[in-house]
Structure formats: structure tokens, C-alpha cells
Coordinates of C-alpha atoms in Angstrom, one line a residue:
X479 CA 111.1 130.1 66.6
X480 CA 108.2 131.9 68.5
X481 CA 108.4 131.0 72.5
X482 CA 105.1 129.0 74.3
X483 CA 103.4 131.9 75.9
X484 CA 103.3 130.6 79.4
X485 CA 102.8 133.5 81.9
X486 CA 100.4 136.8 81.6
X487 CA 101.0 139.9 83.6
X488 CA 98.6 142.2 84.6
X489 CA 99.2 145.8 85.6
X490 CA 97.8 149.5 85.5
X491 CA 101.3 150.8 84.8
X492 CA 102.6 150.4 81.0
X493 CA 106.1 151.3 82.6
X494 CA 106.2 148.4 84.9
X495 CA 104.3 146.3 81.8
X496 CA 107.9 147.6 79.4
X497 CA 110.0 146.5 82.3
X498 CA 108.9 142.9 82.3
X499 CA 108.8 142.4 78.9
X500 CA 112.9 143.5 79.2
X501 CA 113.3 141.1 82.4
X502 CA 112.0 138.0 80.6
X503 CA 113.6 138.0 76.8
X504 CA 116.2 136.1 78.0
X505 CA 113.7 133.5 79.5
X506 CA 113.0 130.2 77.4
X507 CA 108.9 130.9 77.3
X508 CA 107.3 133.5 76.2
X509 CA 105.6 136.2 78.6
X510 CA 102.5 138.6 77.4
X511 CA 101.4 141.6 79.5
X512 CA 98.3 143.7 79.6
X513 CA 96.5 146.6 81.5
X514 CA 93.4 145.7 80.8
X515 CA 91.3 143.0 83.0
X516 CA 89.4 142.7 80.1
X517 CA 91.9 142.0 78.1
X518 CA 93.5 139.2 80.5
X519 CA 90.0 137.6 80.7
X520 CA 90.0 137.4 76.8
X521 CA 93.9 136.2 76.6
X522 CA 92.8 133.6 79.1
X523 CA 90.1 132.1 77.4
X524 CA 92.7 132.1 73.8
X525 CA 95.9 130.8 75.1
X526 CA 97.3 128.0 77.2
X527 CA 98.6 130.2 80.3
X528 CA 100.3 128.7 83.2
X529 CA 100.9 131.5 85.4
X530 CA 98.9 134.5 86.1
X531 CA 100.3 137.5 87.6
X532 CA 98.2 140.4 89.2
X533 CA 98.8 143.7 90.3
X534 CA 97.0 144.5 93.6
X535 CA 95.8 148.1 93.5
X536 CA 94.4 149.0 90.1
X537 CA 91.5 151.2 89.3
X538 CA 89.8 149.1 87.3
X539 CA 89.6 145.7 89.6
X540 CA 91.4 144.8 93.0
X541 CA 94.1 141.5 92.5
X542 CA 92.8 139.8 94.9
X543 CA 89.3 139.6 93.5
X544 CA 90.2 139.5 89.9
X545 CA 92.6 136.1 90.8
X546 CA 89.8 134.9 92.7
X547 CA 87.6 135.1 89.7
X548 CA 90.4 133.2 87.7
X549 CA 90.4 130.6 90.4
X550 CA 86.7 129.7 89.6
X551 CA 86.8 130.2 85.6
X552 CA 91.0 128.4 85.6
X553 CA 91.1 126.4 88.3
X554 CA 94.4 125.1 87.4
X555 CA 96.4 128.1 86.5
X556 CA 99.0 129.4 89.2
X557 CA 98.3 132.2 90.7
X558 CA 100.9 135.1 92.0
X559 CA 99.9 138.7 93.3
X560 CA 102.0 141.8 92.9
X561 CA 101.2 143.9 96.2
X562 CA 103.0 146.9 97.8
X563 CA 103.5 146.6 101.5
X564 CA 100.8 148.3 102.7
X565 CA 98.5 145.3 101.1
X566 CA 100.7 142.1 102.9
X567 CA 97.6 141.6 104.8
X568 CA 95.5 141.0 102.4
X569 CA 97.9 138.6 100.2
X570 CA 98.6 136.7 103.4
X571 CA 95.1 136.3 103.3
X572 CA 94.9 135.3 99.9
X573 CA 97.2 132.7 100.1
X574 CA 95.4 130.8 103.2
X575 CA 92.0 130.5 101.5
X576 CA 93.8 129.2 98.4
X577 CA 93.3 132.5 95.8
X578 CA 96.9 132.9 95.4
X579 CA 99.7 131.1 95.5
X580 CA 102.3 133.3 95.9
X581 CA 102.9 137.1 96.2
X582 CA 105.3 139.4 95.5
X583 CA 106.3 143.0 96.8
X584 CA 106.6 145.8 94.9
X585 CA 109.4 147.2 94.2
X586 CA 110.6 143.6 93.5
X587 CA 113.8 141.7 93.0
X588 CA 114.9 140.6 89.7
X589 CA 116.3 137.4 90.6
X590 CA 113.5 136.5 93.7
X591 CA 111.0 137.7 90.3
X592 CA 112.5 135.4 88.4
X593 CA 112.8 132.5 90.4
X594 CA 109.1 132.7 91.6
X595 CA 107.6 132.6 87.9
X596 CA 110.4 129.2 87.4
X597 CA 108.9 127.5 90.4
X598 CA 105.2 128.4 89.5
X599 CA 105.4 127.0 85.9
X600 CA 107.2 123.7 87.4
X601 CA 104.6 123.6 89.8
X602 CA 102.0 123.7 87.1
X603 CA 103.6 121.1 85.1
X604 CA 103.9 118.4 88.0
X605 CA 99.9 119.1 89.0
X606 CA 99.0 118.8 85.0
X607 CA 101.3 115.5 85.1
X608 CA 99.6 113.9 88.0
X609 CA 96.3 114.6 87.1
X610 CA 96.6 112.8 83.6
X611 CA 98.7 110.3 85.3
X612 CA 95.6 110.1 87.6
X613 CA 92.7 109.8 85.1
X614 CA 94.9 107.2 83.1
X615 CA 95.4 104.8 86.2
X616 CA 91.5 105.7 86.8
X617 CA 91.0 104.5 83.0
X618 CA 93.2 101.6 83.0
X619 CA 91.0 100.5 86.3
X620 CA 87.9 100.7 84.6
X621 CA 88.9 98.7 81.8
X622 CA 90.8 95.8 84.1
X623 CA 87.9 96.0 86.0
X624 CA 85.3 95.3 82.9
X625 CA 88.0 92.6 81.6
X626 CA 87.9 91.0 85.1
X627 CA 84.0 90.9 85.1
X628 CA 83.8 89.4 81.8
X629 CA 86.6 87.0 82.4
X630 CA 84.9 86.1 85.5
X631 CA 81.0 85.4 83.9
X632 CA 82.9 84.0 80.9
X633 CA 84.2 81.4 83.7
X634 CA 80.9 80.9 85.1
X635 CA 79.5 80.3 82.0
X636 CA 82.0 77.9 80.5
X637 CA 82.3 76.4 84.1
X638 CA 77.7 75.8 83.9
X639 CA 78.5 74.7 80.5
X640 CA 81.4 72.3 81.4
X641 CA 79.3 70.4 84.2
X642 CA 76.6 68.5 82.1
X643 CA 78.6 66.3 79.9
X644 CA 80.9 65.8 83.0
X645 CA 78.4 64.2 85.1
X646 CA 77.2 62.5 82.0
X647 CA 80.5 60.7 81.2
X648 CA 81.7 60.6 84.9
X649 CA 78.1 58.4 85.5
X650 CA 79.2 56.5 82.2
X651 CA 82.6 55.3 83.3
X652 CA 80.9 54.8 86.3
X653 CA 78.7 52.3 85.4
X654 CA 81.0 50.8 83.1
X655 CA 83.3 50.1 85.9
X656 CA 80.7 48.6 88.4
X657 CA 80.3 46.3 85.4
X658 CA 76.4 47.1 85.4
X659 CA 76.9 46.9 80.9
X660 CA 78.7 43.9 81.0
X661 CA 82.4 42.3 82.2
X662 CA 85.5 44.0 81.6
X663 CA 89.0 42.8 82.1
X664 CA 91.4 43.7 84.4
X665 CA 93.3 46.0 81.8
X666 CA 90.4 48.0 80.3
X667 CA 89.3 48.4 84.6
X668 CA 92.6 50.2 85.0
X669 CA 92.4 52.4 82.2
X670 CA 89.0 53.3 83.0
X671 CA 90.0 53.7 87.0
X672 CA 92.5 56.5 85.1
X673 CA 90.0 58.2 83.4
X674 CA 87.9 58.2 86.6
X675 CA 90.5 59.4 88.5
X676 CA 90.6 62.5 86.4
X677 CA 87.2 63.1 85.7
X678 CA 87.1 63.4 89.3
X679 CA 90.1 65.6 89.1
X680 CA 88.0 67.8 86.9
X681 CA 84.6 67.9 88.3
X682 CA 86.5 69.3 91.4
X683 CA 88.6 72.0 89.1
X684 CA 84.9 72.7 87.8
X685 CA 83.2 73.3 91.3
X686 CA 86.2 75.5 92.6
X687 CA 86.4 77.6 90.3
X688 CA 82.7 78.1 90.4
X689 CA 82.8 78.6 94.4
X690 CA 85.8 81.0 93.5
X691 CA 83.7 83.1 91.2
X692 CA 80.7 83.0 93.1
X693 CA 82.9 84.1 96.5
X694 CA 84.3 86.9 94.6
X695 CA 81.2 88.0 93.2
X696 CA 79.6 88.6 96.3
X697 CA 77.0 85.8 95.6
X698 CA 78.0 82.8 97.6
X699 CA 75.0 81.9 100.3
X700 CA 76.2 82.4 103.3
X701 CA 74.1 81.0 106.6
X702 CA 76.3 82.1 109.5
X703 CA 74.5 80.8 112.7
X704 CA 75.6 80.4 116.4
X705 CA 78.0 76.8 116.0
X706 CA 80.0 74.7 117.8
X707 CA 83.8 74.6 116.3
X708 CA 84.9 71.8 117.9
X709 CA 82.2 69.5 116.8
X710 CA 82.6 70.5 112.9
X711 CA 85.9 69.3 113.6
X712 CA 84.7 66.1 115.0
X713 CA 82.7 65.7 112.2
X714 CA 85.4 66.0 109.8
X715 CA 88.1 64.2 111.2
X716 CA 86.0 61.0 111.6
X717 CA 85.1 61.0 107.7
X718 CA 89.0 61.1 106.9
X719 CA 90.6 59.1 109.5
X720 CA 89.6 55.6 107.7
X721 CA 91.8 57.8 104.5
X722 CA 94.7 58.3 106.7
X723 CA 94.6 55.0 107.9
X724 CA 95.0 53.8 105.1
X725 CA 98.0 55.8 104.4
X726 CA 99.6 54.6 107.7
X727 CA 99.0 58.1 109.5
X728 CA 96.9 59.2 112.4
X729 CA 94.9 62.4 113.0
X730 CA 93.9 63.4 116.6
X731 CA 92.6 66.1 117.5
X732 CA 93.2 68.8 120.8
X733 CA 90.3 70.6 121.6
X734 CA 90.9 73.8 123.9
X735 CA 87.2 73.1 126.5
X736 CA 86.8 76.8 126.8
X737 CA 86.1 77.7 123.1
X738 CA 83.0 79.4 123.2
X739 CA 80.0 78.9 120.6
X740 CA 80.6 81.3 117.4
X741 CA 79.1 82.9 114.5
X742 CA 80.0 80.8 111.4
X743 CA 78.6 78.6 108.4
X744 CA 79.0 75.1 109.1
X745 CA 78.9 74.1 105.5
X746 CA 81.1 76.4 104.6
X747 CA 83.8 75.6 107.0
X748 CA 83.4 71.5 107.1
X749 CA 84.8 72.6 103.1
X750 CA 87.5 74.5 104.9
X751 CA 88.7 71.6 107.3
X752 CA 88.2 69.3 104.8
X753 CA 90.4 71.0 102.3
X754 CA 92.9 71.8 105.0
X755 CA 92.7 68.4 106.8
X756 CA 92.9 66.2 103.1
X757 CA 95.7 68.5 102.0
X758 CA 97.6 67.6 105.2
X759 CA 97.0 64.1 105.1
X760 CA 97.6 64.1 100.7
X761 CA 101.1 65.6 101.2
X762 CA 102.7 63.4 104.8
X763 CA 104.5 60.5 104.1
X764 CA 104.6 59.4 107.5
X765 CA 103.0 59.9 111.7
X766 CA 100.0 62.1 110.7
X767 CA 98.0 65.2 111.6
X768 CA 96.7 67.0 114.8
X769 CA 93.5 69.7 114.6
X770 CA 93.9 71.7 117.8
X771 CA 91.8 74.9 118.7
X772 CA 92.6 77.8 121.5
X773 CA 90.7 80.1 123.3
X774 CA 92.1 83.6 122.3
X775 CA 89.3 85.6 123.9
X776 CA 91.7 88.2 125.4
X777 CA 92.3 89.0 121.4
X778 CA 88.4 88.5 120.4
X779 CA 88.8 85.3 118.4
X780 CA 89.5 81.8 118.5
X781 CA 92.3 79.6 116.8
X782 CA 92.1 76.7 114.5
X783 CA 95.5 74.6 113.5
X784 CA 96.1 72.1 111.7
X785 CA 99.1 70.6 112.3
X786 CA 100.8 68.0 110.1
X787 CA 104.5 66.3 109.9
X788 CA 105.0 66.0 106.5
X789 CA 108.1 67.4 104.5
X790 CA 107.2 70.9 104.8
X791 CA 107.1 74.0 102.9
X792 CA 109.9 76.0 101.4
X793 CA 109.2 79.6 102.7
X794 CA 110.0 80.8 99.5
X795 CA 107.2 79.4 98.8
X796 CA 104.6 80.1 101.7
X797 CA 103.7 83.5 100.0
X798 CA 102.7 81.4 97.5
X799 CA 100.0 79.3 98.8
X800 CA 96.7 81.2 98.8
X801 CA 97.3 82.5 95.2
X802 CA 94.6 81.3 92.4
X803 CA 96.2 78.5 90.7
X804 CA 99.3 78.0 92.5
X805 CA 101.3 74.5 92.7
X806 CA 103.9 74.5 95.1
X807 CA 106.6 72.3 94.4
X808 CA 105.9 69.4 96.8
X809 CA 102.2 69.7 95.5
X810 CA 103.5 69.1 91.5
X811 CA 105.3 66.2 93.3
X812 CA 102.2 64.5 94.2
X813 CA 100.8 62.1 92.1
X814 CA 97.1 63.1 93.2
X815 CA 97.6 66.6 92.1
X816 CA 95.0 69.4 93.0
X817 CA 93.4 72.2 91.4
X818 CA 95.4 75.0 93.1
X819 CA 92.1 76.8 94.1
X820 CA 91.6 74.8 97.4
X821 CA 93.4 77.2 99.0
X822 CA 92.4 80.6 97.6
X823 CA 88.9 79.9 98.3
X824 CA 89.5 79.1 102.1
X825 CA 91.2 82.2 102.4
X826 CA 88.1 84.2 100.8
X827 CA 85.5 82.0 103.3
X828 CA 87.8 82.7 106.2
X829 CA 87.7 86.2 105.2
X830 CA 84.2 86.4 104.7
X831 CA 83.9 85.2 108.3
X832 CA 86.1 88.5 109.2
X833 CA 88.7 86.0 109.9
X834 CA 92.7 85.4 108.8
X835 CA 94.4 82.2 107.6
X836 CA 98.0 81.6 107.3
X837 CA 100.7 79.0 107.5
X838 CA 104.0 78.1 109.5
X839 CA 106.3 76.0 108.1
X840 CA 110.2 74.2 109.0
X841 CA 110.9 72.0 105.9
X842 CA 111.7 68.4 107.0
X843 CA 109.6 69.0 110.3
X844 CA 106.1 69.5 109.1
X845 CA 103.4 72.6 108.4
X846 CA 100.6 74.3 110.2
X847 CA 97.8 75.8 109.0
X848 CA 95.8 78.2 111.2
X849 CA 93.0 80.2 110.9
X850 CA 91.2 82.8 113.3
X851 CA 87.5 83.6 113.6
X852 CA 86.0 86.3 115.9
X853 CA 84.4 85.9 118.8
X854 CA 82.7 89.4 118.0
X855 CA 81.1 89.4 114.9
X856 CA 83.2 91.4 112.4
X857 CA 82.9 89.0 109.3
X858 CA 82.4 90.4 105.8
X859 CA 78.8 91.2 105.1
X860 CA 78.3 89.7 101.3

């Protein structure tokens, strides 16, 4: 079986030329050698050579240049100069600006020969390797990349799709339910106050996941204006506390009087507290829920918690929480249920305020969710 020609040698003197062809019989690749430039330039352009080996002085072409030549036309091939020791200069120099990759003195040493030509064809191999590991991860990008856009329009398109007949049959149970076609009994009202409950359910799956997509996109209006924190959360609170009254909880709130005004939508976070604030109420059994904020001016940004004494999070499970479609245990418990975007699309409208949200938890004491925004503007631009 014929050897893969791997190395090409390239020297004025056909007695140094016999002696290398001696040297590497015993190798496992196969080695070709030539006087001629020419002839290397045509043996490169023919075969699949790894490493290129140069004499320095030879009357037809200098090493040096003629490697530097193969640099530009064979980029990848490993270079290695031959070079008495009058010319260490100039393969010192070689090596710096990248010609060469190794030299090698004349008269050299079998074993140091040998060993030079091993490491230069492994060296080769692990480049090649990376570099077609490289443009496969590059590929296999692109195409999770062109799935993810089409996943994502085909989303927003079913989502579009999806929310006509929804209003239409949410407005029909509706109506059905205020009685406005006629009486129903008390049987056929709780069925229907079933169905409401999850076309309700639905509609709100429908709108996250379009917020989600839109967020994602880059294409969710943002109006960030000079705002008040504070009195959002004033504004929220008030609309749920007749909910957690109901429940038999409280929420109070702590305000910290030297938060300063900053740059946020106010739409877009009253959809923040209120996700945070009815998730808090949804999953505590008993006392309620505190919304405190803190000046952290020293650290450029101001604090938001929301503070809870409900049963608490595993922390197994914490990592868990701001993942797209993630039900945490004691949310499967609840009989309300939830989309498991709520979350996920907070943590992108915090984000795109160039803010942070996170959670603390000690199951059995209760959870708090915080979130940061800056004082300095450094939100995401979108």
C-alpha cells in the first residue's frame, strides 16, 4: 500500500535530497523531494501537502521568499526552513512575521529532524480539524437561526390567526352568561363560567406569546420617558388589593422617599408589577405581599421587591423561573394555572430597560422578586 504523501522537501543538493528519502522510509507517510522551485510549485498545486520544507541558500530562489510565496498561494500548509548558521537571523525573522514556522540547522539531527516534521503534520491536522469543526458550528448556526425565525413568524402568525375566533367566542360566552339571549340555569352558568375561565386562560397564552415574539424580534414599541416608580406602583397595587382581599391577604407597599425620577415605559412596567404582584398574591395562602423600592444610587440604579409570604420556591427550581414555558411545581399546583411566559417576558422588558431581575427564595418563608433599573440610562436600544 502506497504512503499519503504528506511532506515536500526542497533542496539544491540531490545528496542531501537521497539522504532524506533514506531518513523517512521508515516513517508512516510518504515524503517527495525536489530541486526545482518549479517543480515544488507544480507538486503543490497536484497533491495534498501538509508540510513544506525549504532550503535557505539556493541559486535559484532564497527560502525565505519562496515560503513566503507559499504562505499567500497555501495558506494552511506548515512551513519549516532548512538554514545554515550563518542565516539564524533571517529565520528568526521569518518565524516572527509568520513565513515559517519552524527552522532547522544544517547539518541537522536525525531524531530533532524527525520529531519536527511529527509535530508539524499534527499541528496541521488540529488547525484543519478546527476549522471544519468551525464552519460546521457556523452552519449549524445559520440553520438554528433560520428555524428559529420561522418558528417565531410561524407563532405570530398562528398567534394573529388564533385571536379572531377567540374574541368571537369569548364575547359569545360572554353574553350568554350575562343572560342578554335568554335565562340559563345554574348548571349550564357553571359550565360556561369553566369555559370562560379558560378562554381567558387562552387569550392571555395568545397575547404573551405574541409580546414574547414581538420583544425578541426587536419590534415591541418602547416609549421610555422620565417616570415616577413609586407611583406605577401605587397604581398597581390599588387595582389588586380589592383581589387580595378577597383572598384574606394584604399588600403594602414601602417606598424608599429618595428614589429619583427614571427613564422607563410605564406601560410596559405596570405589565411587569402586575405580573409580579398577581403572581405573588396567585401563589400565598396566607398574610400577603409587600412592594418596597431603595435608592441604590452609589451602584447607578434603583431596586424594586416584591416581597411575598407564601410557601416558597425550591431552589432547584429558581433557575427555572424565567425560562419560556416553565411551570414550577407549586405553579402546576395552582388551580388558576398560568401560561409560563409571564415571567420570561419581564425578564426581556427589564432587560430592555438595561436592567436585571431575579429571585430569593426560603421555602415555607416566602419569595422575593427584585428587579433593578438604572439611574443612568444603559437600557437596550431596540
Amino acid at each position: 500500500m502506497s504512503k499519503e504523501i504528506k511532506v515536500l522537501f526542497l533542496d539544491d543538493e540531490e545528496s542531501i535530497l537521497d539522504g532524506l528519502q533514506r531518513l523517512f522510509i521508515k516513517e508512516p507517510y510518504g515524503i517527495l523531494t525536489t530541486s526545482s522551485a518549479d517543480k515544488a510549485r507544480e507538486i503543490l498545486t497536484q497533491e495534498k501537502i501538509k508540510v513544506m520544507v525549504s532550503d535557505q541558500r539556493m541559486p535559484e530562489i532564497q527560502g525565505v521568499k519562496f515560503l513566503r510565496e507559499i504562505k499567500d498561494k497555501h495558506p494552511d500548509i506548515i512551513r519549516i526552513l532548512f538554514t545554515g548558521y550563518t542565516d539564524f537571523s533571517s529565520a528568526e525573522e521569518a518565524i516572527n512575521i509568520g513565513e515559517v514556522y519552524r527552522f532547522i540547522s544544517k547539518p541537522w539531527k536525525t531524531t530533532e529532524l524527525l520529531s519536527t516534521v511529527r509535530q508539524s503534520i499534527e499541528h496541521y491536522d488540529l488547525v484543519t480539524q478546527a476549522k471544519a469543526h468551525e464552519q460546521e458550528l457556523e452552519m449549524a448556526n445559520k440553520r438554528l437561526k433560520a428555524m428559529y425565525e420561522m418558528q417565531k413568524e410561524f407563532t405570530s402568525t398562528v398567534s394573529h390567526e388564533l385571536r379572531t375566533p377567540l374574541a368571537s367566542i369569548k364575547m359569545a360566552v360572554d353574553l350568554i352568561i350575562q343572560e342578554t339571549a335568554g335565562q340559563i340555569n345554574s348548571e349550564q352558568k357553571d359550565i360556561l363560567g369553566r369555559a370562560k375561565q379558560e378562554t381567558d386562560r387562552l387569550k392571555r397564552l395568545i397575547d404573551d406569546i405574541l409580546d414574547l415574539t414581538k420583544i425578541e424580534a426587536g419590534k415591541l414599541q418602547m416609549n421610555f420617558m422620565m417616570n415616577d416608580i413609586n407611583q406605577v406602583i401605587t397604581q398597581v397595587t390599588e387595582a389588586q388589593k380589592d383581589v387580595a382581599k378577597s383572598r384574606g391577604l394584604y399588600i403594602k407597599t414601602e417606598f424608599d422617599s429618595k428614589i429619583p425620577q427614571v427613564v422607563f415605559d410605564s406601560d410596559r412596567m405596570v405589565q411587569v408589577l402586575n405580573n409580579l404582584l398577581s403572581n405573588a398574591v396567585k401563589f400565598t395562602k396566607q398574610g400577603g405581599i409587600t412592594v418596597k423600592t431603595q435608592e441604590k444610587s452609589s451602584e447607578n440604579h434603583i431596586l424594586v421587591s416584591i416581597i411575598d409570604t407564601g410557601k416558597g420556591i425550591a431552589e432547584g427550581d429558581l433557575a427555572k423561573l424565567f425560562q419560556k414555558f416553565q411551570q414550577i411545581e407549586s405553579a402546576q399546583e395552582n388551580e388558576e394555572g398560568g401560561t409560563g411566559l409571564g415571567l420570561a417576558i419581564c425578564k426581556e422588558i427589564i432587560a430592555r430597560h438595561g436592567g436585571k431581575i431575579w429571585a430569593e427564595s426560603k421555602p415555607g418563608v416566602g419569595t422575593a422578586f427584585n428587579f433593578i433599573l438604572p439611574i443612568q440610562e444603559r437600557r437596550i436600544v431596540s
